[in-house]
Amino acid sequence: MLINSQWLEDNNGSNKQDSHVGQEDENTDRGNWSSKREYMLSMIGYAVGLGNVWRFPYLAYKHGGGAFLIPYTIMLAVAGLPLFFMESSFGQFCSQGPINVWKAVPILQGVGITMMLVSTFVAIYYNVIIAYSIYYLFASFQYPLPWSAKDCNSTALNVTENQTCQNGSTAGQSPSEKYWDEVALQRTSSMNETGPVVWHLALCLLLAWILVGAALFKGIKSSGKVVYFTATFPYVVLFILLIRGVTLEGAKDGIEFYIGSKSNLTKLADSEVWKDAATQIFFSLSVAWGGLMALSSYNKFYNNSYQDSIIVCITNCGTSVFAGFAIFSILGHMAHVYQRPVSEVADAGFGLAFIAYPDALSKLPISPLWSILFFVMLITLGLDSQFAGIEVIATCLQDAYPKLLKSKRGIVTTAVCTVLFLLGLPCVTGAGIYWVNLIDTFCAGWILLVAGLLEVLGLSILYGGNRFIKDIEMMIGSKSALFWLWWRACWFLITPVVLSIILVWSLYTFTSPTYGSVVYPDWGISLGWCMTAFCLIWIPILAVWKVYKASGGPWQRIKAACSPTEDWGPYLECHRGERYGTRGATDPNVISNKFTTRL
């Protein structure tokens, strides 16, 4: 026997204490998903986020309606799907998070740190958006809705009443816009004026973090159960809103503006359309954030990552298109009530979620019901994505300190949520919306393009695309050369070229962020660039460090830093096979898993 009985007792005792590991799990160190359904729902929930509802429909309307689906689908095939398949297979193969996966190409380990830092920054402000939704949810439990104009909640307004509603706006603001700025946000005039903490938002933020912490307290074992609701409920609400929307007067105009007979194929000649399509696909699928690697790292080794990637990507894009019908049918009715063109009420981002759409819902009978449904949908959409973001941070910490943190998943999650809640408090002051917009601009933008580009170049060139394909075949079985032809073309050429073009274009067309007409101060812009530098600087630092730590001459050092480490490969000994052989017996992961696989 390889291990004495005393070690067996200690190991069994420690395993019993690990609530994140189930009795039927293949990996007794890290745990696995309880079922394939939980993994798929978590991946769909992660990919399908707020952008599917509040950005894609607006982009489609802006760029020629149905014609926009052509570049959108092409960019899915050449950029989104190849990266999604690569990342999910990468994490599943080695059962490691976004930092430790780079044992495959040590010189690029800084890319993993960049992904973790971006997920951290985004988690700070993303939960603030969830807090906004929670506040609006609570505010929806009253009639009439507090952001509706006086006597404007009727769906049958005559011209005189409609004119009264429009005149009810103050200083060019609609009642819903005024409620958003003065009541919900209590927004100050600029970023220079911080103002006090807005306590109703701070309490909503605390509630949002409690929800996230509770769902992730036992890692994927607990979040996997929560996603049965959070990943499916948005579809129920979208379907209800669509059915209600298409029965309203003016809905047809809204849908035609979105994707109907007014589609403009000449827009395809505009290069900005293709750039927006590629950018939307890239960010919508959540590639290069680290979340795909973190979630897929808990899969069983022989899971079919190819099939999963196809299903999740198609579901994600289908949801975007479907959401557009639900959004624009009701915006069309709103335009009809106000007797204005749909183009004047269509909006994206915060303007859609917290101004235009709530305003439209306030015009419906039983308006609190529709408002409650809408904001519960926004909360569930946000929570799914937030789960994966926190999972990235927790997985990276546990992979870095497995002995110390292995059985302390609940403590790690609680600590992460507490720290991020405190860091998010500036985002719920009077100037909070400016901070949210600043972090979104500088941390969730072209940094991800850099990480994605280095990822695909690192795996296809430094690690070797053909070698990576053989790794995938160890999991999903051998495939024909014809099967891999498209993926080779994308990984070696098409995807890097597309990402490079988007990156250069994004930098070339970059303009300093504004919030409406409010210009950011110089120190705010400088702080934004400092956040960008803080996320990216680890890539060259880790590269230089890995080369420095290697032995030999300059070329030998670089070559060693670009070569996989000795312990790279499948996490469990039983999956390493002849290609990777046996790791050193001193590796504690090998000892525990070698024993469990030989029982």
Coordinates of C-alpha atoms in Angstrom, one line a residue:
M1 CA 0.0 0.0 0.0
L2 CA 1.3 3.4 -0.9
I3 CA 0.0 5.3 2.1
N4 CA -0.1 4.2 5.7
S5 CA -3.3 3.8 7.7
Q6 CA -2.7 6.9 9.8
W7 CA -2.5 9.1 6.6
L8 CA -5.7 7.4 5.4
E9 CA -7.6 8.4 8.6
D10 CA -6.3 11.9 8.4
N11 CA -7.2 12.2 4.7
N12 CA -10.7 10.8 5.2
G13 CA -11.2 13.1 8.2
S14 CA -10.2 16.1 6.2
N15 CA -12.4 15.1 3.2
K16 CA -15.4 14.8 5.5
Q17 CA -14.9 18.4 6.5
D18 CA -14.8 19.7 2.9
S19 CA -18.4 20.7 2.2
H20 CA -17.5 21.6 -1.4
V21 CA -16.6 17.9 -2.2
G22 CA -19.3 15.3 -2.7
Q23 CA -19.1 11.6 -2.2
E24 CA -19.5 10.9 -5.9
D25 CA -17.0 13.6 -7.0
E26 CA -14.2 12.4 -9.3
N27 CA -11.8 15.1 -8.0
T28 CA -11.6 14.7 -4.2
D29 CA -9.5 17.8 -3.7
R30 CA -11.4 20.4 -5.7
G31 CA -14.8 18.8 -6.1
N32 CA -17.0 18.5 -9.2
W33 CA -20.4 19.8 -10.3
S34 CA -23.2 17.7 -8.8
S35 CA -24.7 17.3 -12.2
K36 CA -24.2 18.3 -15.8
R37 CA -27.4 20.4 -15.6
E38 CA -26.0 22.6 -12.8
Y39 CA -22.8 23.3 -14.9
M40 CA -24.8 24.1 -18.0
L41 CA -27.2 26.4 -16.2
S42 CA -24.2 28.1 -14.5
M43 CA -22.4 28.7 -17.8
I44 CA -25.6 30.0 -19.5
G45 CA -26.3 32.2 -16.5
Y46 CA -22.7 33.5 -16.6
A47 CA -22.8 34.2 -20.3
V48 CA -26.3 35.6 -20.4
G49 CA -26.1 38.9 -18.5
L50 CA -27.4 42.4 -18.4
G51 CA -25.8 43.2 -21.7
N52 CA -28.1 40.8 -23.5
V53 CA -31.1 42.8 -22.4
W54 CA -29.9 46.4 -22.3
R55 CA -27.2 46.6 -25.0
F56 CA -27.8 44.1 -27.8
P57 CA -31.3 45.3 -28.7
Y58 CA -30.1 48.9 -28.9
L59 CA -27.1 47.9 -31.1
A60 CA -29.4 45.9 -33.5
Y61 CA -31.8 48.9 -33.8
K62 CA -28.9 51.3 -34.3
H63 CA -27.1 49.3 -36.9
G64 CA -29.8 48.4 -39.4
G65 CA -32.1 46.1 -37.4
G66 CA -32.2 42.6 -38.8
A67 CA -29.2 43.3 -41.0
F68 CA -27.1 43.5 -37.8
L69 CA -27.6 39.7 -37.3
I70 CA -25.4 39.0 -40.2
P71 CA -22.1 40.5 -38.8
Y72 CA -23.2 39.4 -35.3
T73 CA -23.5 35.7 -36.5
I74 CA -20.2 35.9 -38.4
M75 CA -18.4 37.3 -35.4
L76 CA -19.8 34.6 -33.2
A77 CA -18.3 32.0 -35.6
V78 CA -14.9 33.6 -36.0
A79 CA -14.3 35.1 -32.5
G80 CA -16.8 34.2 -29.9
L81 CA -17.2 30.4 -30.3
P82 CA -13.5 29.6 -30.9
L83 CA -12.4 31.5 -27.7
F84 CA -15.3 30.0 -25.7
F85 CA -14.4 26.5 -26.7
M86 CA -10.7 27.1 -26.1
E87 CA -11.2 28.6 -22.6
S88 CA -13.7 26.0 -21.3
S89 CA -11.5 23.1 -22.6
F90 CA -8.4 24.7 -21.1
G91 CA -9.9 24.9 -17.6
Q92 CA -11.5 21.5 -17.8
F93 CA -8.3 19.8 -19.0
C94 CA -6.1 20.7 -16.0
S95 CA -8.9 21.3 -13.4
Q96 CA -7.3 24.7 -12.4
G97 CA -8.4 28.3 -12.3
P98 CA -7.3 31.1 -14.6
I99 CA -3.9 31.6 -12.9
N100 CA -2.8 28.0 -12.5
V101 CA -3.8 27.0 -16.0
W102 CA -0.8 29.0 -17.2
K103 CA 1.5 26.3 -16.0
A104 CA 1.0 25.4 -19.7
V105 CA 2.8 28.6 -20.7
P106 CA 4.4 30.0 -17.5
I107 CA 5.6 33.2 -19.2
L108 CA 1.9 34.2 -19.6
Q109 CA 0.8 33.5 -16.1
G110 CA 0.4 37.3 -15.7
V111 CA -2.6 37.0 -18.0
G112 CA -4.3 34.9 -15.4
I113 CA -3.7 37.5 -12.7
T114 CA -5.0 40.2 -15.1
M115 CA -8.2 38.1 -15.5
M116 CA -8.6 37.8 -11.8
L117 CA -8.1 41.5 -11.2
V118 CA -10.5 42.5 -13.9
S119 CA -13.1 40.1 -12.3
T120 CA -12.4 41.8 -9.0
F121 CA -13.0 45.3 -10.3
V122 CA -16.0 44.3 -12.2
A123 CA -17.5 42.5 -9.3
I124 CA -17.3 45.7 -7.2
Y125 CA -19.5 47.7 -9.6
Y126 CA -21.6 44.9 -11.0
N127 CA -23.1 44.3 -7.6
V128 CA -23.9 48.0 -7.4
I129 CA -26.0 47.6 -10.5
I130 CA -27.8 44.7 -8.8
A131 CA -28.3 47.0 -5.8
Y132 CA -30.0 49.6 -8.1
S133 CA -32.3 46.8 -9.3
I134 CA -33.1 45.7 -5.7
Y135 CA -33.9 49.3 -4.8
Y136 CA -36.3 49.7 -7.8
L137 CA -37.8 46.3 -7.0
F138 CA -38.7 47.5 -3.5
A139 CA -40.0 50.8 -5.0
S140 CA -42.2 48.9 -7.3
F141 CA -44.4 47.7 -4.5
Q142 CA -46.6 50.8 -4.6
Y143 CA -49.2 52.2 -6.9
P144 CA -48.8 54.4 -8.8
L145 CA -45.2 53.7 -9.4
P146 CA -43.1 56.6 -7.9
W147 CA -41.4 57.4 -11.2
S148 CA -44.7 57.7 -13.2
A149 CA -46.0 61.2 -14.1
K150 CA -49.3 62.3 -12.5
D151 CA -52.2 60.8 -14.4
C152 CA -49.8 59.2 -16.9
N153 CA -50.4 55.6 -16.0
S154 CA -53.3 55.2 -18.4
T155 CA -52.8 53.4 -21.7
A156 CA -55.6 55.5 -23.3
L157 CA -54.4 59.0 -23.1
N158 CA -55.9 61.7 -25.3
V159 CA -53.8 64.4 -26.9
T160 CA -54.4 66.9 -24.1
E161 CA -53.5 64.5 -21.3
N162 CA -50.5 63.4 -23.2
Q163 CA -49.3 67.0 -23.6
T164 CA -49.8 67.4 -19.8
C165 CA -47.6 64.4 -19.2
Q166 CA -44.9 65.7 -21.4
N167 CA -45.1 69.1 -19.7
G168 CA -44.7 67.4 -16.4
S169 CA -41.0 66.9 -17.1
T170 CA -38.7 69.2 -15.3
A171 CA -35.8 70.9 -17.0
G172 CA -36.1 68.6 -20.0
Q173 CA -36.2 65.5 -17.8
S174 CA -38.9 62.9 -17.8
P175 CA -40.4 61.9 -14.4
S176 CA -38.5 58.6 -14.6
E177 CA -35.3 60.3 -15.4
K178 CA -35.8 62.7 -12.5
Y179 CA -36.6 59.9 -10.2
W180 CA -33.4 58.1 -11.2
D181 CA -31.1 61.1 -10.7
E182 CA -32.7 62.8 -7.7
V183 CA -34.3 60.0 -5.7
A184 CA -32.6 56.7 -6.5
L185 CA -29.0 58.0 -7.1
Q186 CA -29.2 61.3 -5.4
R187 CA -26.6 62.2 -8.0
T188 CA -24.2 65.1 -7.4
S189 CA -23.2 67.5 -10.2
S190 CA -19.8 65.9 -10.9
M191 CA -17.2 63.4 -9.7
N192 CA -15.5 66.1 -7.8
E193 CA -18.5 66.3 -5.4
T194 CA -18.6 63.0 -3.7
G195 CA -21.6 63.6 -1.4
P196 CA -22.7 61.4 1.5
V197 CA -23.3 57.7 1.2
V198 CA -26.8 57.1 -0.1
W199 CA -28.0 54.7 2.6
H200 CA -30.9 53.1 0.8
L201 CA -28.4 52.1 -1.9
A202 CA -25.8 51.0 0.6
L203 CA -28.3 48.7 2.3
C204 CA -29.4 47.3 -1.1
L205 CA -25.7 46.7 -1.8
L206 CA -25.3 44.9 1.4
L207 CA -28.3 42.7 0.6
A208 CA -26.9 42.0 -2.8
W209 CA -23.6 40.8 -1.3
I210 CA -25.5 38.7 1.3
L211 CA -27.3 37.0 -1.6
V212 CA -24.1 36.3 -3.5
G213 CA -22.2 35.1 -0.3
A214 CA -25.1 32.8 0.7
A215 CA -25.3 31.3 -2.8
L216 CA -21.5 30.7 -3.0
F217 CA -20.9 29.7 0.6
K218 CA -20.3 26.1 -0.3
G219 CA -18.9 26.9 -3.7
I220 CA -20.4 25.2 -6.8
K221 CA -22.3 22.8 -4.5
S222 CA -24.5 25.6 -3.3
S223 CA -24.5 28.0 -6.4
G224 CA -25.3 25.0 -8.6
K225 CA -28.7 24.7 -6.8
V226 CA -29.4 28.5 -7.0
V227 CA -28.9 28.7 -10.7
Y228 CA -31.9 26.4 -11.2
F229 CA -33.9 29.6 -10.5
T230 CA -31.6 32.5 -11.4
A231 CA -30.7 31.0 -14.9
T232 CA -34.3 30.1 -15.9
F233 CA -36.4 32.8 -14.4
P234 CA -35.2 35.6 -16.8
Y235 CA -36.6 33.5 -19.7
V236 CA -40.0 33.2 -18.0
V237 CA -40.1 37.0 -17.5
L238 CA -38.9 37.8 -21.0
F239 CA -41.7 35.5 -22.4
I240 CA -44.3 37.2 -20.2
L241 CA -43.1 40.7 -21.2
L242 CA -43.1 39.7 -24.8
I243 CA -46.7 38.3 -24.7
R244 CA -47.8 41.4 -22.9
G245 CA -45.9 43.7 -25.2
V246 CA -47.1 42.5 -28.5
T247 CA -50.7 43.0 -27.4
L248 CA -50.2 46.7 -26.8
E249 CA -50.9 49.4 -29.3
G250 CA -47.8 50.6 -31.0
A251 CA -45.8 47.4 -30.4
K252 CA -45.6 46.7 -34.1
D253 CA -43.7 50.0 -34.6
G254 CA -41.2 49.1 -31.9
I255 CA -40.5 45.7 -33.3
E256 CA -40.1 47.0 -36.8
F257 CA -37.6 49.5 -35.6
Y258 CA -35.8 46.7 -33.8
I259 CA -35.6 44.0 -36.4
G260 CA -38.5 44.3 -38.9
S261 CA -39.2 45.7 -42.3
K262 CA -37.0 48.8 -41.7
S263 CA -33.8 46.7 -41.6
N264 CA -31.1 48.5 -43.5
L265 CA -28.6 46.2 -45.4
T266 CA -26.6 49.2 -46.5
K267 CA -25.3 49.5 -42.9
L268 CA -23.2 46.4 -43.5
A269 CA -20.8 48.6 -45.5
D270 CA -20.1 50.6 -42.3
S271 CA -17.0 49.2 -40.5
E272 CA -18.3 50.4 -37.2
V273 CA -21.2 47.9 -37.5
W274 CA -18.7 45.0 -37.7
K275 CA -16.6 46.4 -34.8
D276 CA -19.7 46.7 -32.6
A277 CA -20.8 43.2 -33.6
A278 CA -17.5 41.7 -32.7
T279 CA -17.2 43.7 -29.4
Q280 CA -20.8 42.7 -28.4
I281 CA -20.0 39.0 -29.1
F282 CA -16.8 39.1 -27.2
F283 CA -18.2 40.7 -24.1
S284 CA -21.5 39.0 -24.2
L285 CA -19.9 35.5 -24.0
S286 CA -17.7 36.6 -21.1
V287 CA -14.5 35.3 -22.6
A288 CA -11.2 36.4 -21.2
W289 CA -12.7 37.2 -17.8
G290 CA -11.5 33.9 -16.2
G291 CA -15.0 32.7 -15.4
L292 CA -15.2 30.1 -18.1
M293 CA -11.9 28.5 -16.9
A294 CA -13.0 28.6 -13.3
L295 CA -16.4 27.1 -13.9
S296 CA -15.2 24.4 -16.3
S297 CA -12.3 23.5 -14.0
Y298 CA -14.9 21.7 -11.8
N299 CA -16.1 19.5 -14.7
K300 CA -15.3 15.8 -14.8
F301 CA -12.4 15.1 -17.2
Y302 CA -14.3 13.3 -19.9
N303 CA -17.0 16.0 -20.2
N304 CA -17.8 17.0 -23.8
S305 CA -16.6 20.7 -23.7
Y306 CA -17.2 21.1 -27.5
Q307 CA -20.9 20.2 -27.2
D308 CA -21.3 22.5 -24.2
S309 CA -19.7 25.4 -26.0
I310 CA -22.0 25.2 -28.9
I311 CA -25.1 25.0 -26.7
V312 CA -24.1 27.9 -24.4
C313 CA -23.0 30.2 -27.3
I314 CA -26.2 29.6 -29.3
T315 CA -28.4 30.0 -26.2
N316 CA -26.6 33.3 -25.4
C317 CA -27.1 34.8 -28.8
G318 CA -30.6 33.5 -29.1
T319 CA -31.4 35.2 -25.8
S320 CA -30.1 38.5 -27.0
V321 CA -32.4 38.4 -30.1
F322 CA -35.4 37.2 -28.0
A323 CA -34.9 39.9 -25.4
G324 CA -35.0 42.6 -28.1
F325 CA -38.5 41.7 -29.0
A326 CA -39.6 41.9 -25.4
I327 CA -37.9 45.3 -25.0
F328 CA -38.9 47.0 -28.2
S329 CA -42.5 45.9 -28.2
I330 CA -43.1 47.8 -25.0
L331 CA -40.9 50.7 -26.1
G332 CA -43.0 50.9 -29.2
H333 CA -46.1 51.2 -27.0
M334 CA -44.3 53.9 -25.0
A335 CA -43.6 55.8 -28.2
H336 CA -47.2 55.5 -29.1
V337 CA -48.4 56.9 -25.8
Y338 CA -46.0 59.9 -26.0
Q339 CA -46.7 60.3 -29.7
R340 CA -43.0 60.3 -30.5
P341 CA -40.8 58.2 -32.8
V342 CA -39.4 55.0 -31.3
S343 CA -35.9 56.4 -32.0
E344 CA -36.5 59.1 -29.4
V345 CA -37.4 56.6 -26.6
A346 CA -34.9 53.8 -27.4
D347 CA -31.8 53.7 -25.2
A348 CA -29.2 51.4 -23.9
G349 CA -27.5 50.7 -20.6
F350 CA -28.7 52.5 -17.5
G351 CA -30.9 54.7 -19.6
L352 CA -32.9 51.7 -20.8
A353 CA -32.9 49.7 -17.5
F354 CA -33.7 52.4 -15.1
I355 CA -35.3 55.2 -17.1
A356 CA -36.9 54.3 -20.5
Y357 CA -38.2 50.8 -19.6
P358 CA -39.6 51.6 -16.1
D359 CA -41.2 54.7 -17.7
A360 CA -42.8 52.4 -20.3
L361 CA -44.0 49.9 -17.7
S362 CA -45.6 52.7 -15.7
K363 CA -48.0 53.2 -18.6
L364 CA -49.4 49.7 -18.4
P365 CA -52.4 48.5 -16.3
I366 CA -51.3 46.8 -13.1
S367 CA -47.9 48.6 -13.6
P368 CA -46.4 47.4 -10.3
L369 CA -46.7 43.8 -11.4
W370 CA -44.7 44.3 -14.6
S371 CA -42.2 46.5 -12.8
I372 CA -41.6 43.8 -10.2
L373 CA -41.2 41.1 -12.8
F374 CA -38.7 43.2 -14.8
F375 CA -36.5 44.1 -11.9
V376 CA -36.5 40.6 -10.5
M377 CA -35.3 39.5 -14.0
L378 CA -32.5 42.1 -13.9
I379 CA -31.4 40.9 -10.4
T380 CA -31.3 37.2 -11.5
L381 CA -29.5 38.1 -14.7
G382 CA -26.9 40.0 -12.7
L383 CA -26.5 37.4 -9.9
D384 CA -25.6 34.6 -12.3
S385 CA -22.8 36.6 -13.8
Q386 CA -21.7 37.8 -10.3
F387 CA -21.5 34.2 -9.1
A388 CA -18.9 33.4 -11.7
G389 CA -16.9 36.6 -11.0
I390 CA -16.6 35.7 -7.3
E391 CA -15.9 32.1 -8.2
V392 CA -12.9 33.3 -10.2
I393 CA -11.4 35.1 -7.2
A394 CA -12.2 32.2 -4.7
T395 CA -10.8 29.6 -7.2
C396 CA -7.6 31.5 -7.7
L397 CA -7.1 31.8 -4.0
Q398 CA -7.8 28.2 -3.3
D399 CA -5.5 27.0 -6.2
A400 CA -2.7 29.2 -4.8
Y401 CA -3.0 28.0 -1.2
P402 CA -4.7 24.6 -1.4
K403 CA -3.4 23.3 2.0
L404 CA -4.5 26.4 3.9
L405 CA -7.8 27.1 2.2
K406 CA -9.0 23.6 1.0
S407 CA -11.6 23.2 3.7
K408 CA -12.3 26.8 4.3
R409 CA -14.5 27.7 1.3
G410 CA -17.2 29.4 3.3
I411 CA -14.6 31.6 5.1
V412 CA -12.9 32.5 1.8
T413 CA -16.3 33.5 0.2
T414 CA -17.4 35.5 3.2
A415 CA -14.0 37.4 3.3
V416 CA -14.1 38.1 -0.4
C417 CA -17.7 39.4 -0.3
T418 CA -17.0 41.5 2.8
V419 CA -13.9 43.2 1.3
L420 CA -15.7 43.9 -2.1
F421 CA -18.7 45.3 -0.3
L422 CA -16.5 47.8 1.5
L423 CA -14.7 48.7 -1.7
G424 CA -18.0 49.2 -3.4
L425 CA -19.2 51.9 -0.9
P426 CA -17.8 54.8 -2.9
C427 CA -20.1 53.6 -5.7
V428 CA -23.2 54.3 -3.6
T429 CA -22.3 57.8 -2.7
G430 CA -23.8 60.8 -4.5
A431 CA -21.0 60.4 -7.1
G432 CA -21.4 56.7 -7.2
I433 CA -22.7 56.4 -10.7
Y434 CA -19.6 58.2 -12.0
W435 CA -17.4 55.6 -10.3
V436 CA -19.4 52.8 -11.8
N437 CA -19.1 54.2 -15.3
L438 CA -15.4 54.9 -14.8
I439 CA -14.6 51.3 -13.7
D440 CA -16.7 49.9 -16.5
T441 CA -14.9 52.0 -19.1
F442 CA -11.3 51.3 -17.9
C443 CA -11.5 47.8 -16.5
A444 CA -14.1 46.0 -18.5
G445 CA -13.1 47.3 -22.0
W446 CA -10.0 46.7 -24.0
I447 CA -8.1 45.0 -21.2
L448 CA -10.1 41.9 -22.0
L449 CA -9.1 42.2 -25.6
V450 CA -5.5 42.2 -24.6
A451 CA -6.0 39.1 -22.3
G452 CA -8.0 37.3 -25.0
L453 CA -5.4 38.0 -27.7
L454 CA -2.5 36.8 -25.5
E455 CA -4.5 33.8 -24.6
V456 CA -5.2 32.6 -28.1
L457 CA -1.6 33.4 -29.3
G458 CA -0.1 31.7 -26.2
L459 CA -2.0 28.5 -26.7
S460 CA -1.8 28.3 -30.5
I461 CA 1.8 29.4 -30.9
L462 CA 3.8 29.0 -27.7
Y463 CA 2.0 26.0 -26.3
G464 CA 1.2 24.6 -29.7
G465 CA -2.3 24.5 -31.3
N466 CA -1.8 20.9 -32.4
R467 CA -0.7 19.9 -28.9
F468 CA -3.8 21.6 -27.4
I469 CA -6.0 19.8 -29.9
K470 CA -4.5 16.5 -28.7
D471 CA -5.2 17.5 -25.1
I472 CA -8.9 18.2 -26.0
E473 CA -9.1 14.8 -27.7
M474 CA -8.0 13.2 -24.5
M475 CA -11.3 14.5 -23.0
I476 CA -13.8 14.3 -25.9
G477 CA -12.2 11.5 -28.0
S478 CA -10.4 11.5 -31.3
K479 CA -11.9 13.7 -34.1
S480 CA -11.2 13.8 -37.9
A481 CA -8.8 16.3 -39.4
L482 CA -11.8 17.9 -41.1
F483 CA -13.5 18.5 -37.7
W484 CA -10.4 20.4 -36.6
L485 CA -9.9 22.4 -39.8
W486 CA -12.2 25.3 -38.8
W487 CA -10.8 25.5 -35.2
R488 CA -7.2 25.4 -36.4
A489 CA -8.0 28.2 -38.9
C490 CA -9.6 30.3 -36.1
W491 CA -7.0 29.7 -33.4
F492 CA -4.0 30.2 -35.7
L493 CA -5.2 33.0 -37.8
I494 CA -8.7 34.4 -37.9
T495 CA -9.4 34.9 -34.2
P496 CA -6.1 36.7 -33.5
V497 CA -6.5 38.9 -36.5
V498 CA -10.1 39.9 -35.5
L499 CA -9.1 40.6 -31.9
S500 CA -6.1 42.6 -33.0
I501 CA -8.3 44.8 -35.3
I502 CA -10.8 45.3 -32.6
L503 CA -8.1 46.2 -30.0
V504 CA -6.3 48.7 -32.3
W505 CA -9.6 50.2 -33.3
S506 CA -10.8 50.5 -29.7
L507 CA -7.6 52.3 -28.7
Y508 CA -7.7 54.5 -31.8
T509 CA -11.3 55.6 -31.2
F510 CA -11.0 55.8 -27.4
T511 CA -12.5 58.9 -25.9
S512 CA -12.6 60.0 -22.3
P513 CA -15.7 58.8 -20.6
T514 CA -18.6 61.0 -19.8
Y515 CA -21.9 60.5 -17.9
G516 CA -24.5 62.2 -20.0
S517 CA -23.3 65.7 -20.3
V518 CA -21.0 65.5 -17.2
V519 CA -17.3 65.5 -18.1
Y520 CA -14.9 63.6 -15.8
P521 CA -12.1 65.6 -14.1
D522 CA -8.5 65.0 -15.0
W523 CA -7.8 63.2 -11.8
G524 CA -10.7 60.8 -12.5
I525 CA -9.3 60.0 -16.0
S526 CA -5.8 59.5 -14.5
L527 CA -7.2 57.2 -11.9
G528 CA -8.9 55.2 -14.6
W529 CA -5.7 54.7 -16.5
C530 CA -4.0 53.7 -13.2
M531 CA -6.6 50.9 -12.8
T532 CA -5.9 49.8 -16.3
A533 CA -2.2 49.8 -15.7
F534 CA -2.6 47.9 -12.4
C535 CA -4.5 45.1 -14.2
L536 CA -2.1 44.9 -17.1
I537 CA 1.3 45.4 -15.5
W538 CA 1.3 41.9 -14.1
I539 CA 1.7 40.4 -17.6
P540 CA 5.2 41.9 -18.2
I541 CA 6.2 41.6 -14.5
L542 CA 5.4 37.8 -14.4
A543 CA 7.0 37.3 -17.8
V544 CA 10.3 38.9 -16.7
W545 CA 10.1 37.0 -13.4
K546 CA 9.6 33.6 -15.0
V547 CA 12.6 34.3 -17.4
Y548 CA 14.7 35.4 -14.5
K549 CA 14.0 32.3 -12.4
A550 CA 14.8 30.0 -15.2
S551 CA 18.3 28.6 -15.6
G552 CA 20.8 28.8 -18.5
G553 CA 21.6 31.4 -21.1
P554 CA 19.1 34.1 -22.3
W555 CA 17.6 31.9 -25.0
Q556 CA 17.4 28.8 -22.7
R557 CA 15.7 30.9 -20.1
I558 CA 13.1 32.3 -22.5
K559 CA 12.5 28.8 -23.9
A560 CA 12.0 27.3 -20.4
A561 CA 9.6 30.1 -19.5
C562 CA 7.5 29.3 -22.6
S563 CA 7.5 25.5 -21.9
P564 CA 5.0 23.7 -19.6
T565 CA 6.0 23.0 -16.1
E566 CA 6.7 19.4 -15.0
D567 CA 3.4 19.2 -13.1
W568 CA 1.3 20.5 -16.1
G569 CA -1.4 18.3 -17.4
P570 CA -4.6 16.6 -16.1
Y571 CA -5.1 17.1 -12.4
L572 CA -5.8 13.4 -11.5
E573 CA -3.1 10.8 -12.0
C574 CA -5.6 8.4 -13.7
H575 CA -6.1 10.8 -16.6
R576 CA -2.5 11.7 -17.3
G577 CA -1.9 8.7 -19.5
E578 CA 1.3 8.1 -21.5
R579 CA 1.4 11.7 -22.8
Y580 CA 1.9 13.2 -19.4
G581 CA 3.2 10.3 -17.3
T582 CA 3.4 10.3 -13.5
R583 CA 4.1 13.4 -11.5
G584 CA 6.5 13.4 -8.6
A585 CA 5.4 11.4 -5.6
T586 CA 6.0 14.5 -3.4
D587 CA 3.1 16.3 -4.9
P588 CA 0.3 16.1 -2.3
N589 CA -2.4 16.4 -5.0
V590 CA -1.0 13.3 -6.7
I591 CA -0.7 11.4 -3.4
S592 CA -4.4 11.9 -2.4
N593 CA -5.9 11.4 -5.8
K594 CA -3.6 8.4 -6.7
F595 CA -4.9 6.7 -3.6
T596 CA -8.5 7.4 -4.3
T597 CA -8.3 6.2 -7.8
R598 CA -6.7 2.9 -6.8
L599 CA -9.2 1.9 -4.2

